[in-house]
XYZ file of C-alpha atoms in Angstrom:
711
model
C 191.690 51.809 158.159
C 192.148 51.841 161.857
C 194.656 54.655 161.241
C 192.519 56.888 158.815
C 189.825 56.750 161.541
C 192.125 57.796 164.080
C 193.133 60.889 161.909
C 190.179 61.794 160.937
C 187.622 60.818 163.994
C 190.047 60.781 166.865
C 188.420 57.376 167.261
C 191.073 54.173 167.010
C 189.732 50.773 166.567
C 190.255 48.207 170.038
C 192.112 45.045 169.031
C 189.044 43.434 169.581
C 186.926 45.090 166.818
C 189.884 44.193 164.494
C 189.315 40.682 165.386
C 185.639 41.862 164.461
C 186.632 43.066 161.331
C 188.592 40.280 160.035
C 184.826 37.739 161.153
C 183.287 39.799 158.658
C 185.480 39.945 156.088
C 185.457 36.250 156.308
C 181.434 36.213 156.074
C 180.546 35.380 159.243
C 178.490 36.606 162.148
C 180.525 38.473 164.793
C 178.708 38.595 168.396
C 179.763 41.484 169.547
C 178.389 42.908 173.303
C 176.525 46.629 173.394
C 178.914 49.444 173.553
C 181.767 47.759 171.881
C 181.563 49.857 168.950
C 180.198 47.796 165.847
C 179.405 50.578 163.887
C 183.173 51.158 163.975
C 184.095 47.640 163.236
C 182.052 47.435 160.118
C 184.106 49.979 158.516
C 186.666 47.535 158.173
C 184.992 44.923 156.171
C 183.498 47.440 154.534
C 186.234 49.586 152.953
C 188.273 46.265 152.281
C 185.213 44.838 150.489
C 184.668 48.100 148.646
C 187.769 48.317 147.083
C 186.469 45.688 144.542
C 184.451 48.568 142.814
C 181.212 46.020 142.987
C 179.215 48.073 145.897
C 178.982 46.829 149.742
C 175.433 47.319 151.091
C 175.154 47.933 154.967
C 172.082 47.051 156.689
C 170.900 49.641 159.697
C 167.713 49.123 161.976
C 166.195 52.478 160.523
C 166.787 55.006 158.447
C 167.870 57.411 161.223
C 170.897 55.122 161.799
C 171.444 54.834 158.005
C 171.904 58.236 157.478
C 174.106 58.964 160.725
C 176.170 55.763 159.978
C 176.823 56.599 156.319
C 178.098 60.524 157.375
C 179.896 59.481 160.093
C 182.220 56.517 158.687
C 181.719 58.551 155.258
C 184.353 60.614 156.770
C 187.248 57.433 156.735
C 186.085 55.862 153.443
C 186.417 59.737 151.743
C 189.879 59.919 153.501
C 191.215 56.911 151.827
C 189.790 57.725 148.425
C 186.017 55.659 148.608
C 182.371 57.028 148.460
C 179.497 55.847 150.495
C 175.806 57.308 150.772
C 172.709 56.021 152.099
C 169.039 55.022 151.295
C 166.156 56.708 153.026
C 162.591 56.232 152.779
C 162.147 60.030 150.856
C 164.471 59.124 148.027
C 163.554 59.137 144.409
C 165.058 56.946 142.097
C 167.429 59.160 140.630
C 168.732 59.682 144.234
C 168.583 56.003 144.968
C 170.866 55.016 141.709
C 173.392 57.680 142.505
C 173.608 56.037 146.215
C 173.984 52.469 145.097
C 176.531 53.780 142.262
C 178.604 54.502 145.468
C 181.574 51.944 147.292
C 179.522 51.775 150.003
C 176.051 52.144 150.537
C 173.982 52.250 154.129
C 170.292 51.159 153.777
C 167.659 49.275 156.226
C 166.919 45.778 155.318
C 163.076 47.061 153.595
C 164.659 49.918 151.521
C 166.846 47.179 149.971
C 164.263 44.449 149.907
C 161.424 46.693 148.352
C 164.219 48.420 145.868
C 164.785 44.751 144.433
C 161.285 43.938 143.668
C 160.649 47.598 142.345
C 163.533 46.826 140.111
C 161.900 43.895 138.848
C 159.010 45.641 137.697
C 160.759 48.042 135.763
C 160.784 48.437 132.248
C 164.363 49.044 131.121
C 167.724 48.558 132.704
C 168.550 52.629 132.704
C 165.097 52.954 135.279
C 166.720 49.971 137.726
C 168.687 51.578 140.945
C 170.155 48.756 142.330
C 173.637 46.862 140.779
C 174.909 43.630 142.046
C 174.443 41.587 144.972
C 178.020 41.009 145.592
C 178.833 41.773 149.607
C 176.119 42.639 152.652
C 177.151 43.663 156.145
C 173.953 43.441 158.482
C 174.212 45.750 161.691
C 171.552 43.604 164.222
C 171.710 40.737 162.173
C 169.431 39.028 164.458
C 166.562 41.535 164.601
C 166.909 41.625 160.507
C 167.010 37.993 159.970
C 165.102 36.692 162.556
C 162.887 38.717 164.147
C 161.746 40.193 160.870
C 161.651 37.354 158.786
C 158.149 36.097 159.909
C 156.872 38.630 157.527
C 157.565 38.949 154.049
C 157.883 42.009 151.747
C 154.998 42.367 149.696
C 154.347 45.448 147.360
C 150.787 45.629 146.465
C 148.445 47.386 144.498
C 144.968 48.523 144.603
C 142.162 45.782 144.530
C 138.359 46.250 144.341
C 136.579 48.621 146.852
C 134.311 46.658 149.570
C 133.780 48.920 152.124
C 130.765 48.443 152.802
C 130.664 44.533 153.397
C 133.795 45.221 156.195
C 131.352 47.515 157.903
C 128.097 44.920 157.512
C 130.158 41.985 158.467
C 131.651 44.025 161.729
C 128.116 44.964 163.306
C 126.957 41.798 162.780
C 130.014 39.701 164.256
C 129.018 41.932 167.081
C 126.107 40.059 167.748
C 127.698 37.139 168.628
C 127.506 35.897 172.214
C 130.998 34.317 173.978
C 130.287 30.542 173.874
C 129.841 31.111 169.686
C 133.815 31.358 169.429
C 136.698 29.413 170.912
C 139.800 31.602 171.507
C 143.149 29.977 170.838
C 146.183 32.204 171.958
C 148.946 30.293 171.263
C 148.491 30.074 167.674
C 146.488 33.271 167.616
C 143.491 32.008 166.087
C 139.627 31.402 166.698
C 137.136 29.412 166.016
C 133.446 29.221 165.493
C 131.716 26.817 167.962
C 128.557 24.729 166.511
C 126.167 26.955 168.164
C 128.570 29.874 166.753
C 127.552 28.362 163.048
C 123.989 28.015 163.855
C 124.394 31.619 165.594
C 126.118 33.400 162.045
C 123.624 31.628 159.971
C 120.382 32.814 161.405
C 122.112 36.335 162.048
C 123.100 36.552 158.077
C 119.936 35.313 157.126
C 117.859 37.801 158.518
C 120.582 40.263 157.132
C 120.010 38.735 153.518
C 123.842 38.091 153.101
C 123.575 34.395 153.393
C 123.346 32.322 150.089
C 121.292 29.007 150.166
C 120.897 29.005 154.165
C 124.617 27.321 154.630
C 127.387 29.128 155.906
C 129.963 26.548 154.697
C 127.982 26.467 151.249
C 130.855 27.437 148.170
C 129.268 30.340 147.079
C 129.994 31.604 150.367
C 133.125 30.984 150.489
C 134.686 34.834 150.558
C 132.170 35.331 153.309
C 133.234 32.719 155.525
C 136.609 34.393 154.742
C 135.598 38.210 155.709
C 133.835 36.496 159.070
C 136.873 34.998 160.076
C 139.069 37.991 159.363
C 136.352 39.786 161.421
C 136.483 37.420 164.382
C 140.193 37.568 164.848
C 140.011 41.592 164.129
C 137.589 41.719 167.420
C 138.665 39.268 169.648
C 142.760 38.473 169.015
C 143.817 41.869 168.080
C 144.421 44.633 170.732
C 144.435 48.542 170.206
C 147.470 50.034 171.787
C 149.528 46.124 171.194
C 149.197 45.489 167.941
C 148.172 48.443 166.157
C 147.415 52.336 167.289
C 145.154 54.663 165.665
C 147.148 57.990 164.898
C 145.559 60.526 162.638
C 142.563 58.783 161.889
C 144.289 56.012 159.828
C 145.818 52.631 161.747
C 148.714 51.808 162.014
C 150.515 48.382 162.962
C 152.958 47.847 165.666
C 155.927 45.816 165.695
C 155.417 43.238 168.233
C 158.940 43.065 169.226
C 160.608 46.927 168.592
C 157.041 48.184 169.724
C 157.680 50.609 166.412
C 154.918 52.140 164.073
C 155.164 50.094 160.833
C 155.224 52.837 158.138
C 153.280 52.222 155.381
C 152.494 48.159 156.559
C 149.282 46.823 156.336
C 147.788 43.361 157.355
C 146.988 41.431 154.493
C 144.460 39.639 153.216
C 141.310 41.864 154.727
C 142.827 41.854 158.463
C 143.573 45.185 157.967
C 140.387 46.396 156.637
C 138.233 43.699 159.402
C 140.536 46.760 161.828
C 139.773 49.709 159.668
C 135.840 48.600 160.072
C 136.293 47.591 163.933
C 137.884 51.104 164.895
C 135.403 53.183 162.423
C 138.239 54.311 160.653
C 138.012 54.874 156.810
C 138.362 51.464 155.479
C 141.063 51.737 152.408
C 140.225 49.243 149.316
C 141.965 46.021 149.453
C 145.260 45.337 147.916
C 146.297 42.634 145.943
C 150.354 41.714 145.554
C 152.173 42.762 142.785
C 155.090 41.619 144.279
C 156.773 39.768 147.242
C 160.116 37.913 148.932
C 161.063 36.946 152.018
C 163.806 39.011 153.952
C 165.815 35.209 153.836
C 165.485 34.922 149.741
C 166.247 37.786 149.728
C 169.297 38.101 151.680
C 170.631 34.815 150.432
C 170.865 36.811 146.394
C 174.078 37.923 148.177
C 177.280 36.105 146.792
C 178.599 36.887 150.836
C 176.940 38.317 153.758
C 178.183 39.016 156.771
C 176.942 40.490 160.288
C 177.138 41.764 163.954
C 175.060 41.852 167.115
C 174.894 41.656 170.529
C 173.072 38.689 170.390
C 173.225 35.729 168.359
C 174.928 33.133 169.873
C 171.406 31.855 171.086
C 169.820 31.511 167.651
C 173.032 29.821 166.084
C 171.627 26.549 164.809
C 168.940 28.825 162.564
C 171.492 31.401 161.232
C 173.819 28.017 160.094
C 170.588 25.806 158.852
C 168.873 28.706 157.100
C 171.937 31.087 155.566
C 175.065 28.834 156.623
C 176.402 32.175 158.335
C 178.645 30.617 161.760
C 178.608 32.972 164.696
C 181.995 34.066 166.392
C 181.682 35.323 169.638
C 184.164 38.118 170.402
C 185.596 38.832 173.635
C 184.921 42.253 175.501
C 187.431 45.010 175.321
C 187.250 45.257 179.345
C 185.777 42.992 181.515
C 182.062 43.097 182.327
C 181.354 44.023 185.249
C 177.750 44.535 185.237
C 175.323 42.675 188.355
C 172.404 40.213 186.752
C 170.029 39.667 189.329
C 167.982 36.761 189.525
C 164.718 37.048 188.338
C 161.900 38.082 191.199
C 158.879 36.276 190.687
C 155.309 37.179 192.295
C 152.013 35.565 191.821
C 150.186 38.584 190.618
C 150.715 41.585 188.151
C 149.548 43.782 191.006
C 152.008 42.809 193.512
C 154.750 42.223 190.713
C 153.840 46.097 189.162
C 153.891 47.259 193.421
C 157.370 46.141 193.642
C 159.005 47.536 190.217
C 157.610 51.120 191.320
C 159.131 50.388 194.792
C 162.903 49.454 193.146
C 162.550 52.632 190.867
C 161.860 54.980 193.691
C 164.455 53.309 195.880
C 167.050 53.867 192.868
C 165.845 57.081 191.922
C 166.249 58.582 195.809
C 170.139 58.520 194.955
C 169.907 60.049 191.490
C 171.298 56.152 189.823
C 169.717 56.529 186.281
C 167.140 53.878 185.398
C 165.990 52.044 182.167
C 162.292 49.898 182.346
C 161.974 47.752 179.400
C 158.205 46.943 178.891
C 156.917 44.169 176.004
C 154.119 46.634 174.941
C 152.881 50.579 174.237
C 149.782 49.882 176.683
C 152.379 48.445 179.274
C 154.529 51.209 178.730
C 151.811 53.743 179.524
C 150.371 51.525 182.730
C 153.991 51.705 184.084
C 154.232 55.588 183.159
C 150.718 56.321 184.878
C 152.058 54.509 188.206
C 155.284 56.496 188.381
C 153.380 59.744 187.686
C 151.345 58.938 190.685
C 154.577 59.063 192.437
C 155.330 62.107 191.128
C 158.221 61.036 189.532
C 159.819 63.099 186.565
C 160.278 60.054 183.814
C 160.339 60.000 179.556
C 157.972 57.481 177.959
C 159.516 56.283 174.603
C 157.421 53.824 172.532
C 155.941 53.518 168.944
C 154.051 57.368 169.612
C 157.580 59.048 169.846
C 160.143 57.105 167.923
C 161.826 60.170 166.158
C 163.519 61.371 168.601
C 164.245 58.227 170.258
C 168.396 58.547 169.214
C 168.623 61.864 171.396
C 166.333 60.248 174.225
C 168.657 56.783 174.844
C 171.525 58.459 173.988
C 170.889 60.837 177.517
C 169.689 57.633 179.033
C 172.629 57.404 181.405
C 172.332 61.045 182.800
C 171.744 61.476 186.527
C 167.561 61.146 187.678
C 166.923 59.501 184.407
C 164.219 57.338 184.238
C 163.008 56.073 180.823
C 160.199 53.879 180.075
C 160.772 52.225 176.552
C 159.246 49.301 174.776
C 161.893 46.250 174.117
C 164.271 46.954 171.918
C 164.225 50.930 171.309
C 167.247 52.877 170.466
C 169.530 49.991 168.990
C 173.134 51.300 167.646
C 172.975 54.126 169.730
C 175.916 54.362 173.149
C 174.620 55.143 175.823
C 177.373 56.778 177.883
C 177.292 56.939 181.598
C 176.775 60.591 182.935
C 175.295 61.797 179.172
C 176.497 61.871 175.993
C 179.747 63.635 174.633
C 178.967 66.434 173.293
C 176.696 68.185 175.465
C 178.588 69.563 178.141
C 182.020 70.235 178.930
C 184.386 67.578 179.106
C 185.301 68.098 183.188
C 182.108 68.441 183.962
C 181.417 65.126 181.945
C 184.124 63.234 183.728
C 182.721 64.183 187.469
C 178.774 63.296 186.237
C 180.516 59.869 185.037
C 182.411 59.141 188.040
C 179.412 60.383 189.890
C 177.447 57.760 188.338
C 179.480 54.995 188.535
C 179.522 55.284 192.102
C 176.196 54.940 192.184
C 176.261 51.345 190.321
C 175.389 52.435 186.914
C 172.706 52.396 184.957
C 169.650 50.172 186.486
C 168.241 48.053 183.477
C 164.155 46.600 185.047
C 162.837 44.120 182.924
C 158.963 44.438 183.705
C 158.130 40.891 182.027
C 160.209 38.346 180.241
C 159.932 38.536 176.677
C 159.214 35.783 174.132
C 163.157 35.337 173.473
C 165.985 35.359 175.580
C 167.898 36.718 172.896
C 165.223 40.234 173.421
C 165.954 39.735 177.526
C 169.895 39.871 176.819
C 169.606 42.852 174.442
C 167.673 44.874 177.402
C 170.415 43.644 179.630
C 172.951 44.627 177.710
C 172.223 48.281 177.314
C 173.766 48.670 180.928
C 177.784 47.727 181.534
C 179.012 48.862 178.441
C 183.079 49.213 177.966
C 183.440 47.892 181.951
C 180.816 50.410 183.447
C 179.066 49.577 186.419
C 175.858 48.425 186.063
C 172.875 46.160 187.223
C 169.977 44.633 185.791
C 166.811 42.703 187.172
C 163.700 40.965 185.640
C 160.361 41.216 187.586
C 157.724 38.206 186.456
C 154.527 37.587 187.633
C 152.211 34.547 186.827
C 149.855 36.268 185.091
C 152.438 37.819 182.229
C 151.384 36.148 178.577
C 154.462 34.102 178.628
C 153.552 32.454 181.497
C 149.904 32.264 180.962
C 150.388 31.079 177.575
C 153.570 28.617 177.771
C 154.044 28.327 181.792
C 152.980 25.564 183.612
C 150.254 24.829 185.927
C 152.746 23.565 188.718
C 154.354 26.619 189.087
C 151.353 28.263 190.835
C 150.760 25.011 193.041
C 154.514 25.504 194.121
C 154.361 29.009 194.807
C 150.923 28.574 197.268
C 152.671 25.396 198.519
C 155.535 27.631 199.784
C 152.824 29.788 201.238
C 153.770 33.033 199.276
C 152.408 36.063 201.050
C 150.447 39.039 199.401
C 153.554 41.373 198.186
C 156.379 38.592 198.536
C 157.982 37.469 195.620
C 160.648 34.527 195.597
C 163.595 33.882 193.653
C 164.657 30.036 192.964
C 166.568 29.257 190.285
C 163.728 26.118 189.726
C 161.793 29.008 188.508
C 164.213 30.627 186.073
C 164.675 27.465 184.792
C 161.203 26.625 184.129
C 161.319 30.567 182.694
C 163.698 29.446 180.134
C 161.843 26.420 179.190
C 158.852 28.221 178.359
C 160.870 30.947 176.348
C 162.711 27.967 174.859
C 159.301 26.522 173.375
C 158.413 30.076 171.790
C 161.559 30.192 170.129
C 161.438 26.984 169.075
C 157.904 27.579 167.235
C 158.679 31.120 165.896
C 161.775 28.913 164.158
C 159.353 26.437 163.157
C 157.080 29.110 161.564
C 160.217 31.020 159.737
C 161.274 27.579 158.947
C 158.095 26.688 157.112
C 157.361 30.118 155.410
C 160.908 29.629 154.120
C 160.086 26.394 152.443
C 156.904 27.763 151.163
C 158.661 30.644 149.663
C 161.702 28.587 148.171
C 159.089 27.072 145.651
C 158.040 30.522 144.860
C 162.071 31.696 144.794
C 163.261 29.616 142.317
C 160.305 30.688 139.903
C 161.059 34.141 140.774
C 164.548 33.590 139.927
C 163.768 32.243 136.571
C 160.859 34.740 135.727
C 163.689 38.078 136.950
C 166.184 36.575 134.680
C 164.495 35.768 131.717
C 162.963 39.272 132.255
C 166.256 41.075 132.224
C 167.421 38.774 129.607
C 164.619 40.189 127.289
C 165.034 44.100 128.824
C 168.953 43.774 127.815
C 168.155 42.345 124.503
C 169.330 43.765 121.220
C 167.075 40.848 119.112
C 163.440 41.401 120.744
C 162.124 39.813 117.359
C 164.109 36.792 118.008
C 161.946 36.155 121.358
C 158.305 36.769 119.325
C 159.625 34.519 116.833
C 160.440 31.764 118.979
C 157.089 32.178 120.984
C 155.581 32.028 117.336
C 156.759 29.221 116.079
C 156.060 27.009 119.508
C 152.409 28.488 119.229
C 151.953 27.567 115.662
C 153.428 24.260 116.826
C 150.442 23.492 119.490
C 148.194 24.857 117.043
C 149.014 22.112 114.109
C 148.861 19.817 117.025
C 145.446 20.591 117.815
C 144.355 20.867 114.298
C 145.501 17.428 114.040
C 143.715 16.392 116.810
C 140.529 17.438 116.019
C 138.765 14.167 116.298
C 136.600 15.551 119.551
C 134.305 18.792 119.149
C 136.351 19.964 122.553
C 139.671 19.949 120.585
C 138.114 21.720 117.880
C 136.536 24.727 119.814
C 139.908 24.669 121.136
C 141.442 25.161 117.829
C 139.364 27.870 116.446
C 139.106 29.955 120.027
C 142.993 30.151 120.131
C 143.571 30.633 116.067
C 141.124 33.448 116.279
C 143.399 34.905 119.288
C 146.171 34.777 117.503
C 144.718 36.298 114.209
C 143.029 39.057 115.900
C 139.800 40.588 115.162
C 140.627 41.760 111.724
C 140.209 38.568 110.051
C 137.247 37.773 108.320
C 135.012 34.258 108.134
C 136.351 33.237 104.543
C 139.909 33.998 105.541
C 139.800 32.150 108.494
C 137.875 29.070 106.926
C 140.931 29.273 104.274
C 143.428 29.186 106.723
C 141.914 26.137 108.728
C 141.766 23.510 105.877
C 145.416 24.136 104.934
C 147.874 21.508 105.391
C 150.097 21.972 107.958
C 153.280 23.305 106.298
C 151.220 25.811 104.138
C 149.131 27.013 107.513
C 152.445 27.700 109.460
C 154.033 29.546 106.409
C 150.770 31.762 106.365
C 150.398 32.168 109.896
C 154.167 33.579 109.643
C 153.954 35.897 106.651
C 150.905 37.973 108.449
C 152.759 38.343 111.404
C 155.726 39.402 109.646
C 153.468 41.886 107.365
C 151.969 43.817 110.631
C 155.755 43.709 112.174
C 156.974 45.434 108.700
C 154.397 48.219 108.957
C 155.061 48.842 112.866
C 158.918 49.381 111.445
C 157.983 51.788 108.199
C 155.886 53.721 110.810
C 158.310 54.269 113.791
C 161.660 52.859 112.306
C 163.216 49.631 113.779
C 164.596 50.518 116.885
C 161.004 52.274 117.947
C 159.509 49.114 116.793
C 161.909 46.558 118.871
C 161.131 48.990 122.105
C 157.225 48.749 121.622
C 157.477 45.073 121.367
C 159.902 44.775 124.338
C 157.643 46.719 126.455
C 154.676 44.853 125.410
C 156.261 41.605 126.080
C 157.746 42.729 129.928
C 154.184 43.863 130.469
C 152.590 40.104 129.636
C 155.303 38.748 131.392
C 154.197 40.887 134.646
C 150.849 40.780 134.032
C 150.855 36.722 134.023
C 153.445 36.453 137.048
C 151.102 38.791 139.260
C 148.306 36.241 138.741
C 150.684 33.431 139.199
C 151.542 35.244 142.577
C 148.283 35.629 143.434
C 147.047 32.240 142.819
C 149.909 30.698 144.528
C 148.976 32.951 147.647
C 145.246 31.197 147.455
C 146.687 27.731 146.935
C 148.976 28.472 149.371
C 146.323 29.123 152.091
C 143.931 25.939 151.220
C 147.243 23.799 150.780
C 147.200 22.490 154.510
C 143.818 20.755 153.985
C 145.390 18.568 151.946
C 147.222 16.519 155.157
C 143.641 15.350 156.307
C 143.924 13.415 152.925
C 147.249 12.333 154.347
C 149.248 13.946 151.486
C 152.209 15.999 152.998
C 150.930 19.687 151.953
C 154.698 21.065 151.043
C 154.549 18.354 148.333
C 151.642 18.887 147.080
C 152.114 22.660 146.880
C 155.334 21.994 145.229
C 153.476 19.699 142.419
C 150.574 22.402 141.584
C 152.955 25.418 141.668
C 155.192 23.686 139.093
C 152.067 22.707 137.006
C 151.055 26.057 137.473
C 154.239 27.800 136.300
C 154.488 25.728 133.175
């Protein structure tokens, strides 16, 4: 592959990339710093495993990269006699199937997961697009398997329309006073106080919505749920931070990447509550048809591997959940980036002043600057501050990520100032002096050397993010391939991380030190405290993911059983055998009931089930006769009735068609029951936590009930 790459693309793999390729082939995670050429490294293991002919799936961060990588690396594969393709959001099933049948397929994690779920709702094998799950290489594996693993993938269909209800409840919730509820920022939760409950009862009684004058009466169960969601929507979710309104619809923003999540909606009526709050069209509620977590989707593969610039801090999680080992690959050239100590201020205002000062200082010399912010709102605040100082800059956030790659690729140009949200532009190489191909070679070299002499790219973090890994990603944008570069973080005690997870004592220390306005402190103690706060958040998020997984594992085992049985039916030539087996099981059950006809209850149950089985066409006399038959005759009679109707179908259609129809009805029955089962488990999952008050372990209880329901 190295030789092919040199001949087709004139890019020869570095030795460290070949080590990376070996690690990927062994089914481990290769931690390679930014700018070390992960895309080229992946091609090594992809080709080797592609030779099996069973298909290799390569997972990228977004559709743009899936397409770009598949085309660029495709030159190498083609030269070596393999085929490659990519999956994008807008492809139809025919295109998808074609691309999955190639030796190597590039796609995003969500497209892969959704295709798997959709395949298991199809009615024939021919309609399925994916083949088997043999080997996957995940680029930016931490982003995919950790950052995004807190939200499961869900395919949903429409349920009943309750638009009016959402708007009415939203209007009533706005009448509450601040003392009516308590906000818990740590757990993103909001609870009504006692006064609040009284107030809600009063307001809702007047509006005529409350039943039995008691908010917590069982009849008001769905009302309680709507009120809780409306409270969360109004007081915990912020426009511009958690979501934006674009073209009259409400789009979720991914807290880590600052990207819009197209087509995703908050579940459980929260999205509708937000739509009511923002007064945009409330879309009908959805019910879940199928769902899976990323963790469980990727566990389908016989072998997983991946690479990222930052995995070491999460190596424990990778090992515990995916059984993956992290191997740190050395850099091709020595790293010479300067990482300065954090600058710590008391207030946000002082911090912002210092950041703007730093930008002006670097910008005067023409040094390129990349400013990282934590949300769309913050990126717009810094944009305004820089505009006031008449500094020309580009803002890159959820509102314009289509041109993201182009903007990031030129982040190393003279005088460039870019403000961006956390990890945008991953997978795009920042070359000092601007990107290749956009200017003559000689000019490029002159520009590159000029910027090197200025100190390379300067990365400025405007606050510490929730995880050290995300901070390291920001840092890693500078100093690629032994280039010069600097990075620095500015922190204030008013930042979210410090406010929610930091300690009271820090403010006291700073006051004791007599910190004047606008003065900052950089001290190892404070860096330690910051790191502790981040570790707290990381540990909590890990617990959330571990918990999600424990519960999803219960569903996962059931999902495997249902999907594999469904596949067996779909591929079976002997569909009639399935129905016959079920029939004998049901008649056995009926005979059991029949012989227990002691109590009135059992009697009714027997009659109802027999009527259901025979359908509407049976008259009362025939029914009476059947009931009085001996067990053996009873069984015989029902079997022959069933076979009669099947023979009629075969005569009318022909055997193949009759089989096909029976197969379809059978699959639709499975799907219908499976959907309502998922629904039921979702509701069970929400209330099961309350069992802990009775000293019972919610997970054990959930397992027991889920198993019982599944049976």
